[in-house]
mmCIF file of C-alpha atoms and ligand atoms in Angstrom:
data_model
loop_
_atom_site.group_PDB
_atom_site.id
_atom_site.type_symbol
_atom_site.label_atom_id
_atom_site.label_comp_id
_atom_site.label_asym_id
_atom_site.label_seq_id
_atom_site.Cartn_x
_atom_site.Cartn_y
_atom_site.Cartn_z
ATOM 1 C CA MET A 1 -29.052 -32.737 -110.725
ATOM 2 C CA ASN A 2 -25.321 -31.209 -110.958
ATOM 3 C CA LEU A 3 -23.685 -30.428 -114.529
ATOM 4 C CA LYS A 4 -21.044 -32.754 -113.566
ATOM 5 C CA MET A 5 -23.459 -36.147 -112.189
ATOM 6 C CA LEU A 6 -25.192 -34.944 -116.219
ATOM 7 C CA ALA A 7 -22.478 -35.634 -117.724
ATOM 8 C CA ALA A 8 -21.158 -38.896 -115.796
ATOM 9 C CA TYR A 9 -24.929 -40.292 -115.919
ATOM 10 C CA GLU A 10 -24.972 -40.391 -119.526
ATOM 11 C CA ALA A 11 -21.837 -41.743 -120.177
ATOM 12 C CA GLY A 12 -22.808 -44.321 -117.238
ATOM 13 C CA ASP A 13 -25.879 -45.423 -119.285
ATOM 14 C CA GLU A 14 -23.546 -46.379 -122.317
ATOM 15 C CA ILE A 15 -21.604 -48.788 -121.255
ATOM 16 C CA LYS A 16 -22.784 -51.675 -121.830
ATOM 17 C CA ASP A 17 -22.766 -55.692 -119.658
ATOM 18 C CA GLY A 18 -20.291 -57.363 -119.460
ATOM 19 C CA GLN A 19 -17.647 -54.501 -120.241
ATOM 20 C CA ILE A 20 -14.061 -53.493 -118.836
ATOM 21 C CA ILE A 21 -13.829 -50.230 -117.149
ATOM 22 C CA GLY A 22 -11.724 -47.636 -116.773
ATOM 23 C CA LEU A 23 -12.499 -46.036 -113.455
ATOM 24 C CA GLY A 24 -11.532 -42.163 -114.174
ATOM 25 C CA THR A 25 -10.458 -40.077 -110.943
ATOM 26 C CA GLY A 26 -11.845 -36.527 -109.585
ATOM 27 C CA SER A 27 -15.166 -34.882 -109.119
ATOM 28 C CA THR A 28 -17.144 -36.163 -112.073
ATOM 29 C CA THR A 29 -15.706 -39.750 -111.911
ATOM 30 C CA HIS A 30 -17.475 -40.051 -108.945
ATOM 31 C CA TYR A 31 -21.317 -39.786 -109.956
ATOM 32 C CA PHE A 32 -19.796 -41.791 -112.998
ATOM 33 C CA ILE A 33 -19.194 -44.589 -110.208
ATOM 34 C CA GLU A 34 -22.463 -44.437 -108.494
ATOM 35 C CA LYS A 35 -23.611 -45.381 -111.849
ATOM 36 C CA ILE A 36 -21.945 -47.997 -111.824
ATOM 37 C CA GLY A 37 -23.013 -49.072 -109.023
ATOM 38 C CA MET A 38 -26.826 -48.414 -109.456
ATOM 39 C CA ARG A 39 -26.730 -50.476 -112.445
ATOM 40 C CA ILE A 40 -25.275 -53.116 -110.489
ATOM 41 C CA GLN A 41 -27.811 -53.587 -107.860
ATOM 42 C CA GLU A 42 -30.487 -52.366 -109.794
ATOM 43 C CA GLU A 43 -29.858 -54.134 -113.622
ATOM 44 C CA GLY A 44 -27.757 -56.783 -113.260
ATOM 45 C CA ILE A 45 -25.342 -55.527 -115.424
ATOM 46 C CA SER A 46 -22.345 -57.433 -115.661
ATOM 47 C CA VAL A 47 -18.374 -55.091 -115.781
ATOM 48 C CA MET A 48 -15.552 -55.190 -113.757
ATOM 49 C CA GLY A 49 -13.727 -51.424 -113.524
ATOM 50 C CA VAL A 50 -10.013 -51.208 -113.253
ATOM 51 C CA PRO A 51 -9.229 -47.910 -110.849
ATOM 52 C CA THR A 52 -7.112 -45.089 -111.910
ATOM 53 C CA SER A 53 -5.518 -43.497 -108.090
ATOM 54 C CA TYR A 54 -6.785 -44.512 -104.848
ATOM 55 C CA GLN A 55 -10.248 -42.630 -104.132
ATOM 56 C CA SER A 56 -11.190 -44.554 -107.338
ATOM 57 C CA PHE A 57 -10.652 -47.735 -106.024
ATOM 58 C CA ILE A 58 -12.431 -47.207 -102.344
ATOM 59 C CA LEU A 59 -15.757 -45.914 -104.161
ATOM 60 C CA ALA A 60 -15.533 -48.687 -106.486
ATOM 61 C CA LYS A 61 -15.080 -50.808 -103.149
ATOM 62 C CA GLN A 62 -17.890 -49.281 -101.813
ATOM 63 C CA TRP A 63 -20.198 -49.482 -104.819
ATOM 64 C CA LYS A 64 -19.221 -52.959 -104.718
ATOM 65 C CA ILE A 65 -17.805 -52.815 -108.747
ATOM 66 C CA PRO A 66 -15.255 -56.157 -109.448
ATOM 67 C CA LEU A 67 -11.844 -55.257 -110.091
ATOM 68 C CA THR A 68 -9.270 -56.019 -112.354
ATOM 69 C CA THR A 69 -5.785 -54.851 -113.470
ATOM 70 C CA LEU A 70 -4.323 -54.217 -117.463
ATOM 71 C CA GLU A 71 -2.288 -57.488 -117.136
ATOM 72 C CA GLU A 72 -5.399 -59.284 -116.432
ATOM 73 C CA HIS A 73 -8.241 -57.506 -119.185
ATOM 74 C CA ASP A 74 -8.055 -55.593 -121.606
ATOM 75 C CA VAL A 75 -9.821 -51.942 -121.387
ATOM 76 C CA ASP A 76 -12.876 -51.712 -123.201
ATOM 77 C CA ILE A 77 -14.200 -48.374 -122.400
ATOM 78 C CA ALA A 78 -12.681 -44.927 -120.100
ATOM 79 C CA VAL A 79 -14.315 -42.680 -118.272
ATOM 80 C CA ASP A 80 -12.415 -39.775 -117.136
ATOM 81 C CA GLY A 81 -12.778 -36.383 -116.207
ATOM 82 C CA ALA A 82 -10.983 -33.328 -117.488
ATOM 83 C CA ASP A 83 -9.465 -29.852 -116.108
ATOM 84 C CA GLU A 84 -9.222 -28.483 -119.439
ATOM 85 C CA ILE A 85 -10.849 -29.574 -123.153
ATOM 86 C CA ASP A 86 -9.838 -27.630 -126.412
ATOM 87 C CA PRO A 87 -11.555 -27.967 -129.882
ATOM 88 C CA ASP A 88 -9.047 -31.374 -131.105
ATOM 89 C CA PHE A 89 -10.036 -32.924 -127.255
ATOM 90 C CA ASN A 90 -6.283 -32.277 -126.356
ATOM 91 C CA LEU A 91 -6.885 -32.179 -122.469
ATOM 92 C CA ILE A 92 -5.526 -31.237 -119.927
ATOM 93 C CA LYS A 93 -5.699 -32.985 -116.804
ATOM 94 C CA GLY A 94 -3.673 -34.421 -113.402
ATOM 95 C CA GLY A 95 -6.106 -31.419 -110.641
ATOM 96 C CA GLY A 96 -6.174 -34.364 -108.328
ATOM 97 C CA GLY A 97 -2.505 -35.598 -109.027
ATOM 98 C CA ALA A 98 -4.028 -39.225 -110.582
ATOM 99 C CA HIS A 99 -2.899 -38.540 -114.629
ATOM 100 C CA THR A 100 -0.375 -41.274 -114.440
ATOM 101 C CA LEU A 101 -2.533 -43.867 -113.568
ATOM 102 C CA GLU A 102 -5.298 -42.716 -115.794
ATOM 103 C CA LYS A 103 -2.870 -42.419 -118.562
ATOM 104 C CA ILE A 104 -2.293 -45.477 -118.831
ATOM 105 C CA VAL A 105 -5.734 -47.294 -118.263
ATOM 106 C CA ASP A 106 -7.312 -43.926 -120.294
ATOM 107 C CA TYR A 107 -4.331 -44.999 -122.616
ATOM 108 C CA SER A 108 -5.322 -48.713 -122.923
ATOM 109 C CA ALA A 109 -8.324 -48.699 -123.270
ATOM 110 C CA GLU A 110 -10.624 -48.822 -126.403
ATOM 111 C CA GLU A 111 -12.294 -45.822 -126.350
ATOM 112 C CA LEU A 112 -12.251 -43.032 -124.323
ATOM 113 C CA ILE A 113 -14.928 -40.962 -122.728
ATOM 114 C CA ILE A 114 -14.767 -37.497 -121.118
ATOM 115 C CA ILE A 115 -16.855 -36.449 -119.219
ATOM 116 C CA ALA A 116 -17.373 -32.792 -117.415
ATOM 117 C CA ASP A 117 -19.349 -29.688 -117.069
ATOM 118 C CA ASP A 118 -18.967 -26.862 -119.798
ATOM 119 C CA SER A 119 -16.722 -24.211 -118.326
ATOM 120 C CA LYS A 120 -14.138 -27.081 -119.083
ATOM 121 C CA LYS A 121 -14.000 -26.587 -122.360
ATOM 122 C CA VAL A 122 -11.336 -23.827 -123.118
ATOM 123 C CA ASN A 123 -10.769 -21.937 -127.075
ATOM 124 C CA LYS A 124 -6.538 -23.361 -126.324
ATOM 125 C CA LEU A 125 -5.171 -25.222 -122.711
ATOM 126 C CA GLY A 126 -2.827 -23.593 -120.373
ATOM 127 C CA LYS A 127 -4.590 -21.589 -118.177
ATOM 128 C CA PHE A 128 -5.511 -24.056 -115.758
ATOM 129 C CA PRO A 129 -1.180 -25.264 -115.312
ATOM 130 C CA VAL A 130 -0.202 -28.627 -116.443
ATOM 131 C CA PRO A 131 0.845 -30.962 -113.476
ATOM 132 C CA LEU A 132 3.605 -33.172 -113.743
ATOM 133 C CA GLU A 133 4.318 -35.937 -111.643
ATOM 134 C CA ILE A 134 8.102 -36.315 -110.825
ATOM 135 C CA ILE A 135 10.167 -37.943 -108.685
ATOM 136 C CA HIS A 136 11.511 -35.460 -105.466
ATOM 137 C CA GLN A 137 14.815 -35.684 -106.089
ATOM 138 C CA SER A 138 14.631 -34.194 -109.623
ATOM 139 C CA THR A 139 13.139 -31.144 -108.263
ATOM 140 C CA LYS A 140 15.820 -29.009 -108.948
ATOM 141 C CA LEU A 141 17.390 -30.364 -112.529
ATOM 142 C CA VAL A 142 13.197 -30.635 -114.075
ATOM 143 C CA PHE A 143 12.620 -26.246 -112.574
ATOM 144 C CA ASP A 144 15.561 -25.710 -114.282
ATOM 145 C CA SER A 145 14.261 -27.510 -117.480
ATOM 146 C CA LEU A 146 10.747 -25.730 -116.725
ATOM 147 C CA LYS A 147 12.306 -22.507 -116.863
ATOM 148 C CA ASP A 148 13.872 -22.839 -120.381
ATOM 149 C CA MET A 149 10.927 -24.363 -122.198
ATOM 150 C CA GLY A 150 8.912 -20.804 -120.255
ATOM 151 C CA GLY A 151 7.195 -22.319 -118.064
ATOM 152 C CA GLU A 152 6.897 -21.020 -114.354
ATOM 153 C CA PRO A 153 6.342 -23.903 -112.011
ATOM 154 C CA LYS A 154 5.228 -24.608 -108.504
ATOM 155 C CA ILE A 155 5.366 -27.183 -105.770
ATOM 156 C CA ARG A 156 2.062 -29.083 -105.380
ATOM 157 C CA MET A 157 1.884 -27.926 -101.627
ATOM 158 C CA ALA A 158 -0.743 -30.337 -99.370
ATOM 159 C CA THR A 159 -3.801 -28.394 -97.311
ATOM 160 C CA GLU A 160 -4.275 -30.944 -94.241
ATOM 161 C CA LYS A 161 -1.608 -32.416 -94.395
ATOM 162 C CA ASP A 162 2.448 -30.019 -93.658
ATOM 163 C CA GLY A 163 4.542 -30.026 -97.039
ATOM 164 C CA PRO A 164 4.237 -31.115 -100.446
ATOM 165 C CA VAL A 165 0.916 -33.809 -101.887
ATOM 166 C CA ILE A 166 2.607 -37.217 -102.628
ATOM 167 C CA SER A 167 1.060 -38.403 -104.742
ATOM 168 C CA ASP A 168 -0.737 -42.345 -104.712
ATOM 169 C CA ASN A 169 2.738 -43.507 -107.058
ATOM 170 C CA GLY A 170 5.030 -41.938 -103.451
ATOM 171 C CA ASN A 171 6.313 -38.929 -105.696
ATOM 172 C CA PHE A 172 5.884 -34.387 -105.832
ATOM 173 C CA ILE A 173 3.360 -32.593 -107.923
ATOM 174 C CA ILE A 174 4.723 -29.969 -109.686
ATOM 175 C CA ASP A 175 2.236 -27.425 -112.099
ATOM 176 C CA VAL A 176 4.181 -25.635 -114.154
ATOM 177 C CA ASN A 177 1.773 -22.679 -116.086
ATOM 178 C CA PHE A 178 2.838 -21.904 -119.482
ATOM 179 C CA GLY A 179 0.024 -19.378 -120.800
ATOM 180 C CA GLU A 180 -1.793 -20.820 -123.815
ATOM 181 C CA ILE A 181 -0.179 -23.871 -125.486
ATOM 182 C CA ASP A 182 0.331 -23.651 -128.951
ATOM 183 C CA ASN A 183 1.497 -27.234 -129.071
ATOM 184 C CA PRO A 184 0.026 -29.265 -126.921
ATOM 185 C CA ILE A 185 0.889 -32.624 -128.755
ATOM 186 C CA GLN A 186 5.234 -31.392 -128.120
ATOM 187 C CA LEU A 187 4.416 -30.238 -125.080
ATOM 188 C CA GLU A 188 3.718 -33.161 -123.831
ATOM 189 C CA LYS A 189 6.465 -35.130 -125.338
ATOM 190 C CA ASP A 190 8.614 -32.365 -124.988
ATOM 191 C CA LEU A 191 7.860 -32.905 -120.867
ATOM 192 C CA ASN A 192 7.880 -36.227 -120.842
ATOM 193 C CA SER A 193 11.963 -35.886 -122.875
ATOM 194 C CA ILE A 194 12.741 -33.929 -118.827
ATOM 195 C CA PRO A 195 14.799 -36.903 -116.342
ATOM 196 C CA GLY A 196 12.814 -37.256 -113.275
ATOM 197 C CA VAL A 197 9.635 -36.507 -115.000
ATOM 198 C CA VAL A 198 7.226 -39.945 -114.319
ATOM 199 C CA GLU A 199 4.477 -38.393 -116.492
ATOM 200 C CA ASN A 200 2.576 -35.256 -117.419
ATOM 201 C CA GLY A 201 -1.668 -33.977 -116.853
ATOM 202 C CA ILE A 202 -1.628 -33.385 -121.160
ATOM 203 C CA PHE A 203 -3.255 -36.088 -122.893
ATOM 204 C CA SER A 204 -2.927 -35.000 -126.674
ATOM 205 C CA GLN A 205 -4.494 -37.051 -129.942
ATOM 206 C CA MET A 206 -6.465 -40.097 -127.909
ATOM 207 C CA VAL A 207 -9.748 -38.669 -126.912
ATOM 208 C CA ASP A 208 -13.358 -40.472 -129.067
ATOM 209 C CA LYS A 209 -15.799 -38.177 -127.150
ATOM 210 C CA VAL A 210 -16.511 -35.900 -125.072
ATOM 211 C CA ILE A 211 -19.209 -35.506 -123.580
ATOM 212 C CA LEU A 212 -20.362 -32.392 -121.724
ATOM 213 C CA GLY A 213 -23.145 -31.057 -119.117
ATOM 214 C CA THR A 214 -24.746 -27.895 -119.705
ATOM 215 C CA SER A 215 -27.603 -26.076 -118.142
ATOM 216 C CA ASN A 216 -29.851 -27.101 -121.185
ATOM 217 C CA GLY A 217 -29.102 -30.545 -121.098
ATOM 218 C CA VAL A 218 -26.110 -33.062 -122.153
ATOM 219 C CA GLU A 219 -23.917 -32.132 -125.387
ATOM 220 C CA VAL A 220 -22.089 -34.806 -126.899
ATOM 221 C CA LEU A 221 -19.292 -33.819 -129.041
ATOM 222 C CA LYS A 222 -17.123 -36.459 -131.179
HETATM 223 C C1 5RP B 301 -7.538 -36.280 -111.172
HETATM 224 C C2 5RP B 301 -8.439 -35.690 -112.845
HETATM 225 C C3 5RP B 301 -9.268 -35.288 -113.264
HETATM 226 O O1 5RP B 301 -10.022 -36.123 -113.667
HETATM 227 C C4 5RP B 301 -9.368 -33.540 -113.533
HETATM 228 O O2 5RP B 301 -8.821 -33.670 -112.580
HETATM 229 C C5 5RP B 301 -10.640 -33.142 -113.070
HETATM 230 O O3 5RP B 301 -11.081 -33.694 -111.685
HETATM 231 P P1 5RP B 301 -13.081 -32.858 -111.877
HETATM 232 O O4 5RP B 301 -13.953 -33.809 -112.803
HETATM 233 O O5 5RP B 301 -13.130 -33.102 -109.791
HETATM 234 O O6 5RP B 301 -13.559 -31.724 -112.274
HETATM 235 O O7 5RP B 301 -7.238 -35.584 -113.953
HETATM 236 O O8 5RP B 301 -5.546 -36.018 -111.757
#
């Protein structure tokens, strides 16, 4: 079992019959969704998922996980991945460009569990650039504002399509290098105050528990 799978399967085992689950996006949550699908088949648990992207929607469908929406159900527990996790459980997310819906679903959940391999643990956020989803017409305004804030923004380019990555919501994704981030809580607020920014990938003060896959087994941080 690889380290992502280790963390994801542990989180999958914590899900209780009857829960409404936020289904995060990425290669780690891929294993979590797989585990929920297996538990439905093998144990007959009755749960429903709220997907955070086309990726998690398609995967949940493949595993025959019944789906619902935030309008229809309150989310009991969300399980999501991260690109960086600091000691106060502030995160950088959005490596998969899905951070807008992830933040909405994760924030709506009664409990948020982050699953990752232990390479995602950092002392300070900022080695990984901060993803921003932006309305494309705002690109110049957003870039100028980010440069004034000390950031180095870049439009994320697609690899199997010419031109930029387009998010599930039809927007540009940009990645901003700020270097080490001293105050992620403030930066999260400041980034969302720029007109044209739909959502940024800093998730502060939201996480209840982190489950890490390590070479010595599972490490749970609370
Ligand atoms: C997607 C995300 C992912 O959860 C994050 O990028 C971690 O991905 P992975 O599990 O593949 O390392 O935020 O927008």
